Amino acid sequence: MRFDFFAFLSGLITGGFGRDNNTKKFVITVLLISITQALLVTAGAYIDETLNIDDEMSVGLLEHYGIMTILVTDPMLILSASYAHYRFLAAFHKLPVSRKVNMDDILRDHLERLSMKGRARFFYFLLFFIGLIAWVNNINQTIEPIQYYGNNVFDSKQYWHGFLANKLNLFVSWVVVYPLSFFFIIFLGLSTWQILKEL
């Protein structure tokens, strides 16, 4: 049996809510992954002694509000996208429509798109490559942070553990979480608009 990468990706969101014990397992898994990311980044900064950097021209982990925001919002994005998908299905199956209208037929094309089939894959790839470019750009910037930011940062190349830990964190965030969450949020909104326009 062949592994379907896109079915796996869409399943990360579509399998989260609404299936007996899956919801609890899904939420716990997302939170455990997020806590692991936060611990990894914190451990890297701790080992490098960059939780707080005494130099006025440097930003330690505890002073870097962007990273704190990422660590808090990544699980919220995944959980929100998954819950939005669940509510999307629940809402359209409960709509008071004429008996002549078969909601399963109407939803079929939209669910295919949310399964990343057909042209929807290209939109996902666009989001993926935007995230990948941002990640590679961040690596480049933190090799010479003073040149780009005007100050040193806890995840610069100089602080090797923080560098590696936060690059992994940013990869998960910008290349996995953002593209996947934004794909679902955008297409759920688009599908909702199109379906309501048809009814």
PDB file of C-alpha atoms in Angstrom:
ATOM      1  CA  MET A   1       0.000   0.000   0.000  1.00  0.00           C
ATOM      2  CA  ARG A   2       1.336   3.420  -1.006  1.00  0.00           C
ATOM      3  CA  PHE A   3       1.681   6.210   1.556  1.00  0.00           C
ATOM      4  CA  ASP A   4      -0.466   9.214   0.615  1.00  0.00           C
ATOM      5  CA  PHE A   5       1.315  12.299   1.947  1.00  0.00           C
ATOM      6  CA  PHE A   6      -1.629  14.615   1.294  1.00  0.00           C
ATOM      7  CA  ALA A   7      -4.131  12.294   2.961  1.00  0.00           C
ATOM      8  CA  PHE A   8      -1.802  12.222   5.965  1.00  0.00           C
ATOM      9  CA  LEU A   9      -1.543  16.030   6.059  1.00  0.00           C
ATOM     10  CA  SER A  10      -5.262  16.645   5.730  1.00  0.00           C
ATOM     11  CA  GLY A  11      -5.918  13.882   8.262  1.00  0.00           C
ATOM     12  CA  LEU A  12      -3.933  15.848  10.832  1.00  0.00           C
ATOM     13  CA  ILE A  13      -6.715  18.433  10.765  1.00  0.00           C
ATOM     14  CA  THR A  14      -9.802  16.428   9.753  1.00  0.00           C
ATOM     15  CA  GLY A  15      -9.236  13.639  12.266  1.00  0.00           C
ATOM     16  CA  GLY A  16      -9.020  15.870  15.315  1.00  0.00           C
ATOM     17  CA  PHE A  17     -12.542  16.559  16.524  1.00  0.00           C
ATOM     18  CA  GLY A  18     -15.791  14.653  16.580  1.00  0.00           C
ATOM     19  CA  ARG A  19     -14.738  11.029  16.732  1.00  0.00           C
ATOM     20  CA  ASP A  20     -15.286   9.541  20.194  1.00  0.00           C
ATOM     21  CA  ASN A  21     -11.929   9.438  21.994  1.00  0.00           C
ATOM     22  CA  ASN A  22     -10.047  11.008  19.086  1.00  0.00           C
ATOM     23  CA  THR A  23     -10.742  14.542  20.291  1.00  0.00           C
ATOM     24  CA  LYS A  24      -9.084  14.039  23.655  1.00  0.00           C
ATOM     25  CA  LYS A  25      -6.108  12.204  22.108  1.00  0.00           C
ATOM     26  CA  PHE A  26      -5.775  14.863  19.424  1.00  0.00           C
ATOM     27  CA  VAL A  27      -5.762  17.784  21.870  1.00  0.00           C
ATOM     28  CA  ILE A  28      -3.310  16.014  24.193  1.00  0.00           C
ATOM     29  CA  THR A  29      -1.001  15.150  21.277  1.00  0.00           C
ATOM     30  CA  VAL A  30      -1.005  18.728  19.961  1.00  0.00           C
ATOM     31  CA  LEU A  31      -0.297  20.095  23.441  1.00  0.00           C
ATOM     32  CA  LEU A  32       2.492  17.552  24.091  1.00  0.00           C
ATOM     33  CA  ILE A  33       4.191  18.424  20.805  1.00  0.00           C
ATOM     34  CA  SER A  34       3.892  22.129  21.640  1.00  0.00           C
ATOM     35  CA  ILE A  35       5.266  21.657  25.148  1.00  0.00           C
ATOM     36  CA  THR A  36       8.151  19.629  23.700  1.00  0.00           C
ATOM     37  CA  GLN A  37       8.933  22.475  21.285  1.00  0.00           C
ATOM     38  CA  ALA A  38       8.882  25.023  24.105  1.00  0.00           C
ATOM     39  CA  LEU A  39      11.091  22.847  26.314  1.00  0.00           C
ATOM     40  CA  LEU A  40      13.538  22.276  23.465  1.00  0.00           C
ATOM     41  CA  VAL A  41      13.873  25.994  22.718  1.00  0.00           C
ATOM     42  CA  THR A  42      14.144  26.821  26.427  1.00  0.00           C
ATOM     43  CA  ALA A  43      16.769  24.103  26.961  1.00  0.00           C
ATOM     44  CA  GLY A  44      18.820  25.427  24.040  1.00  0.00           C
ATOM     45  CA  ALA A  45      18.723  28.956  25.432  1.00  0.00           C
ATOM     46  CA  TYR A  46      19.474  27.693  28.949  1.00  0.00           C
ATOM     47  CA  ILE A  47      22.530  25.711  27.805  1.00  0.00           C
ATOM     48  CA  ASP A  48      23.789  28.729  25.850  1.00  0.00           C
ATOM     49  CA  GLU A  49      22.949  31.008  28.817  1.00  0.00           C
ATOM     50  CA  THR A  50      20.748  33.166  26.590  1.00  0.00           C
ATOM     51  CA  LEU A  51      17.427  33.124  28.426  1.00  0.00           C
ATOM     52  CA  ASN A  52      18.290  36.743  29.234  1.00  0.00           C
ATOM     53  CA  ILE A  53      21.340  38.351  27.667  1.00  0.00           C
ATOM     54  CA  ASP A  54      22.948  41.123  29.723  1.00  0.00           C
ATOM     55  CA  ASP A  55      24.238  42.956  26.665  1.00  0.00           C
ATOM     56  CA  GLU A  56      21.851  45.811  25.774  1.00  0.00           C
ATOM     57  CA  MET A  57      22.351  45.034  22.079  1.00  0.00           C
ATOM     58  CA  SER A  58      21.105  41.422  22.421  1.00  0.00           C
ATOM     59  CA  VAL A  59      17.722  39.742  22.771  1.00  0.00           C
ATOM     60  CA  GLY A  60      17.430  36.630  24.943  1.00  0.00           C
ATOM     61  CA  LEU A  61      14.651  34.058  24.674  1.00  0.00           C
ATOM     62  CA  LEU A  62      12.608  35.620  27.477  1.00  0.00           C
ATOM     63  CA  GLU A  63      12.851  39.002  25.728  1.00  0.00           C
ATOM     64  CA  HIS A  64      11.896  37.651  22.294  1.00  0.00           C
ATOM     65  CA  TYR A  65       8.132  38.123  22.172  1.00  0.00           C
ATOM     66  CA  GLY A  66       7.878  36.764  18.636  1.00  0.00           C
ATOM     67  CA  ILE A  67       9.091  33.323  19.702  1.00  0.00           C
ATOM     68  CA  MET A  68       6.829  33.358  22.754  1.00  0.00           C
ATOM     69  CA  THR A  69       3.900  34.166  20.473  1.00  0.00           C
ATOM     70  CA  ILE A  70       4.783  31.326  18.092  1.00  0.00           C
ATOM     71  CA  LEU A  71       5.048  28.817  20.935  1.00  0.00           C
ATOM     72  CA  VAL A  72       1.611  29.822  22.236  1.00  0.00           C
ATOM     73  CA  THR A  73      -0.248  30.251  18.935  1.00  0.00           C
ATOM     74  CA  ASP A  74       0.952  27.172  17.008  1.00  0.00           C
ATOM     75  CA  PRO A  75      -1.200  24.728  18.984  1.00  0.00           C
ATOM     76  CA  MET A  76      -4.074  27.209  18.892  1.00  0.00           C
ATOM     77  CA  LEU A  77      -3.905  27.329  15.081  1.00  0.00           C
ATOM     78  CA  ILE A  78      -3.951  23.548  14.681  1.00  0.00           C
ATOM     79  CA  LEU A  79      -6.757  23.110  17.205  1.00  0.00           C
ATOM     80  CA  SER A  80      -8.765  25.982  15.682  1.00  0.00           C
ATOM     81  CA  ALA A  81      -8.426  24.672  12.128  1.00  0.00           C
ATOM     82  CA  SER A  82      -9.467  21.190  13.214  1.00  0.00           C
ATOM     83  CA  TYR A  83     -12.423  22.481  15.214  1.00  0.00           C
ATOM     84  CA  ALA A  84     -13.482  24.729  12.331  1.00  0.00           C
ATOM     85  CA  HIS A  85     -13.510  21.677  10.037  1.00  0.00           C
ATOM     86  CA  TYR A  86     -15.631  19.760  12.545  1.00  0.00           C
ATOM     87  CA  ARG A  87     -18.114  22.635  12.881  1.00  0.00           C
ATOM     88  CA  PHE A  88     -18.189  23.087   9.084  1.00  0.00           C
ATOM     89  CA  LEU A  89     -19.374  19.496   8.622  1.00  0.00           C
ATOM     90  CA  ALA A  90     -21.784  19.634  11.551  1.00  0.00           C
ATOM     91  CA  ALA A  91     -23.343  22.914  10.415  1.00  0.00           C
ATOM     92  CA  PHE A  92     -23.959  21.837   6.837  1.00  0.00           C
ATOM     93  CA  HIS A  93     -25.442  18.502   7.836  1.00  0.00           C
ATOM     94  CA  LYS A  94     -27.907  20.286  10.139  1.00  0.00           C
ATOM     95  CA  LEU A  95     -28.963  23.030   7.730  1.00  0.00           C
ATOM     96  CA  PRO A  96     -32.717  23.132   7.171  1.00  0.00           C
ATOM     97  CA  VAL A  97     -32.768  22.653   3.394  1.00  0.00           C
ATOM     98  CA  SER A  98     -35.271  21.204   0.963  1.00  0.00           C
ATOM     99  CA  ARG A  99     -35.448  17.415   0.807  1.00  0.00           C
ATOM    100  CA  LYS A 100     -34.479  17.748  -2.847  1.00  0.00           C
ATOM    101  CA  VAL A 101     -31.068  19.029  -1.797  1.00  0.00           C
ATOM    102  CA  ASN A 102     -28.539  16.311  -1.043  1.00  0.00           C
ATOM    103  CA  MET A 103     -25.912  17.898   1.218  1.00  0.00           C
ATOM    104  CA  ASP A 104     -23.522  14.984   0.700  1.00  0.00           C
ATOM    105  CA  ASP A 105     -23.460  15.720  -3.040  1.00  0.00           C
ATOM    106  CA  ILE A 106     -22.939  19.424  -2.418  1.00  0.00           C
ATOM    107  CA  LEU A 107     -20.168  18.802   0.118  1.00  0.00           C
ATOM    108  CA  ARG A 108     -18.334  16.178  -1.966  1.00  0.00           C
ATOM    109  CA  ASP A 109     -16.264  18.604  -4.085  1.00  0.00           C
ATOM    110  CA  HIS A 110     -15.490  20.780  -1.097  1.00  0.00           C
ATOM    111  CA  LEU A 111     -14.358  17.812   0.987  1.00  0.00           C
ATOM    112  CA  GLU A 112     -12.142  16.668  -1.881  1.00  0.00           C
ATOM    113  CA  ARG A 113     -10.524  20.083  -1.923  1.00  0.00           C
ATOM    114  CA  LEU A 114     -10.007  19.910   1.861  1.00  0.00           C
ATOM    115  CA  SER A 115      -8.399  16.493   1.330  1.00  0.00           C
ATOM    116  CA  MET A 116      -5.830  18.313  -0.816  1.00  0.00           C
ATOM    117  CA  LYS A 117      -6.901  16.596  -4.009  1.00  0.00           C
ATOM    118  CA  GLY A 118      -6.650  18.207  -7.417  1.00  0.00           C
ATOM    119  CA  ARG A 119      -5.691  21.844  -7.795  1.00  0.00           C
ATOM    120  CA  ALA A 120      -5.982  22.532  -4.064  1.00  0.00           C
ATOM    121  CA  ARG A 121      -2.548  20.926  -3.701  1.00  0.00           C
ATOM    122  CA  PHE A 122      -0.996  23.811  -5.604  1.00  0.00           C
ATOM    123  CA  PHE A 123      -2.355  26.303  -3.101  1.00  0.00           C
ATOM    124  CA  TYR A 124      -0.967  24.198  -0.259  1.00  0.00           C
ATOM    125  CA  PHE A 125       2.417  24.083  -2.029  1.00  0.00           C
ATOM    126  CA  LEU A 126       2.353  27.866  -2.381  1.00  0.00           C
ATOM    127  CA  LEU A 127       1.805  28.253   1.372  1.00  0.00           C
ATOM    128  CA  PHE A 128       4.451  25.586   2.049  1.00  0.00           C
ATOM    129  CA  PHE A 129       7.062  27.343  -0.097  1.00  0.00           C
ATOM    130  CA  ILE A 130       6.313  30.734   1.453  1.00  0.00           C
ATOM    131  CA  GLY A 131       6.943  29.172   4.867  1.00  0.00           C
ATOM    132  CA  LEU A 132      10.088  27.426   3.633  1.00  0.00           C
ATOM    133  CA  ILE A 133      11.472  30.658   2.164  1.00  0.00           C
ATOM    134  CA  ALA A 134      10.756  32.509   5.429  1.00  0.00           C
ATOM    135  CA  TRP A 135      12.526  29.744   7.380  1.00  0.00           C
ATOM    136  CA  VAL A 136      15.603  29.758   5.127  1.00  0.00           C
ATOM    137  CA  ASN A 137      15.667  33.561   5.293  1.00  0.00           C
ATOM    138  CA  ASN A 138      15.594  33.407   9.106  1.00  0.00           C
ATOM    139  CA  ILE A 139      18.555  31.020   9.096  1.00  0.00           C
ATOM    140  CA  ASN A 140      20.441  33.470   6.886  1.00  0.00           C
ATOM    141  CA  GLN A 141      19.530  36.404   9.129  1.00  0.00           C
ATOM    142  CA  THR A 142      20.562  34.677  12.353  1.00  0.00           C
ATOM    143  CA  ILE A 143      23.959  33.760  10.932  1.00  0.00           C
ATOM    144  CA  GLU A 144      24.722  37.520  10.960  1.00  0.00           C
ATOM    145  CA  PRO A 145      21.971  38.942  13.217  1.00  0.00           C
ATOM    146  CA  ILE A 146      23.648  42.289  13.910  1.00  0.00           C
ATOM    147  CA  GLN A 147      23.723  43.010  10.185  1.00  0.00           C
ATOM    148  CA  TYR A 148      19.963  42.315   9.846  1.00  0.00           C
ATOM    149  CA  TYR A 149      18.454  43.189  13.224  1.00  0.00           C
ATOM    150  CA  GLY A 150      21.013  45.577  14.652  1.00  0.00           C
ATOM    151  CA  ASN A 151      21.424  43.297  17.674  1.00  0.00           C
ATOM    152  CA  ASN A 152      22.355  39.738  18.605  1.00  0.00           C
ATOM    153  CA  VAL A 153      19.643  37.165  19.343  1.00  0.00           C
ATOM    154  CA  PHE A 154      19.452  34.010  21.456  1.00  0.00           C
ATOM    155  CA  ASP A 155      19.175  31.827  18.339  1.00  0.00           C
ATOM    156  CA  SER A 156      22.079  33.297  16.398  1.00  0.00           C
ATOM    157  CA  LYS A 157      24.784  31.011  15.033  1.00  0.00           C
ATOM    158  CA  GLN A 158      26.999  32.124  17.918  1.00  0.00           C
ATOM    159  CA  TYR A 159      24.657  30.315  20.341  1.00  0.00           C
ATOM    160  CA  TRP A 160      24.639  26.885  18.743  1.00  0.00           C
ATOM    161  CA  HIS A 161      22.073  25.085  20.948  1.00  0.00           C
ATOM    162  CA  GLY A 162      19.526  27.886  20.744  1.00  0.00           C
ATOM    163  CA  PHE A 163      20.190  28.169  17.011  1.00  0.00           C
ATOM    164  CA  LEU A 164      19.414  24.493  16.333  1.00  0.00           C
ATOM    165  CA  ALA A 165      16.480  24.297  18.749  1.00  0.00           C
ATOM    166  CA  ASN A 166      14.765  27.396  17.429  1.00  0.00           C
ATOM    167  CA  LYS A 167      15.369  26.536  13.784  1.00  0.00           C
ATOM    168  CA  LEU A 168      13.565  23.240  14.408  1.00  0.00           C
ATOM    169  CA  ASN A 169      10.806  25.165  16.206  1.00  0.00           C
ATOM    170  CA  LEU A 170      10.469  27.656  13.335  1.00  0.00           C
ATOM    171  CA  PHE A 171      10.469  24.843  10.765  1.00  0.00           C
ATOM    172  CA  VAL A 172       7.548  23.167  12.523  1.00  0.00           C
ATOM    173  CA  SER A 173       5.770  26.510  12.818  1.00  0.00           C
ATOM    174  CA  TRP A 174       6.392  28.150   9.453  1.00  0.00           C
ATOM    175  CA  VAL A 175       6.704  25.097   7.181  1.00  0.00           C
ATOM    176  CA  VAL A 176       4.185  22.733   8.800  1.00  0.00           C
ATOM    177  CA  VAL A 177       1.695  24.498  11.113  1.00  0.00           C
ATOM    178  CA  TYR A 178       1.098  27.789   9.261  1.00  0.00           C
ATOM    179  CA  PRO A 179       0.639  26.341   5.751  1.00  0.00           C
ATOM    180  CA  LEU A 180      -1.614  23.530   6.974  1.00  0.00           C
ATOM    181  CA  SER A 181      -3.728  25.733   9.251  1.00  0.00           C
ATOM    182  CA  PHE A 182      -4.042  28.574   6.753  1.00  0.00           C
ATOM    183  CA  PHE A 183      -4.916  26.127   3.959  1.00  0.00           C
ATOM    184  CA  PHE A 184      -7.838  24.792   5.981  1.00  0.00           C
ATOM    185  CA  ILE A 185      -8.994  28.136   7.316  1.00  0.00           C
ATOM    186  CA  ILE A 186      -8.984  29.716   3.838  1.00  0.00           C
ATOM    187  CA  PHE A 187     -10.676  26.778   2.109  1.00  0.00           C
ATOM    188  CA  LEU A 188     -13.265  26.319   4.861  1.00  0.00           C
ATOM    189  CA  GLY A 189     -14.222  29.970   4.468  1.00  0.00           C
ATOM    190  CA  LEU A 190     -14.285  29.716   0.682  1.00  0.00           C
ATOM    191  CA  SER A 191     -16.337  26.498   0.759  1.00  0.00           C
ATOM    192  CA  THR A 192     -18.819  27.974   3.228  1.00  0.00           C
ATOM    193  CA  TRP A 193     -19.338  30.990   0.984  1.00  0.00           C
ATOM    194  CA  GLN A 194     -19.727  28.846  -2.158  1.00  0.00           C
ATOM    195  CA  ILE A 195     -22.149  26.380  -0.557  1.00  0.00           C
ATOM    196  CA  LEU A 196     -24.368  29.077   0.924  1.00  0.00           C
ATOM    197  CA  LYS A 197     -24.404  30.831  -2.437  1.00  0.00           C
ATOM    198  CA  GLU A 198     -25.640  27.596  -4.096  1.00  0.00           C
ATOM    199  CA  LEU A 199     -28.472  26.955  -1.621  1.00  0.00           C
TER     200      LEU A 199
END
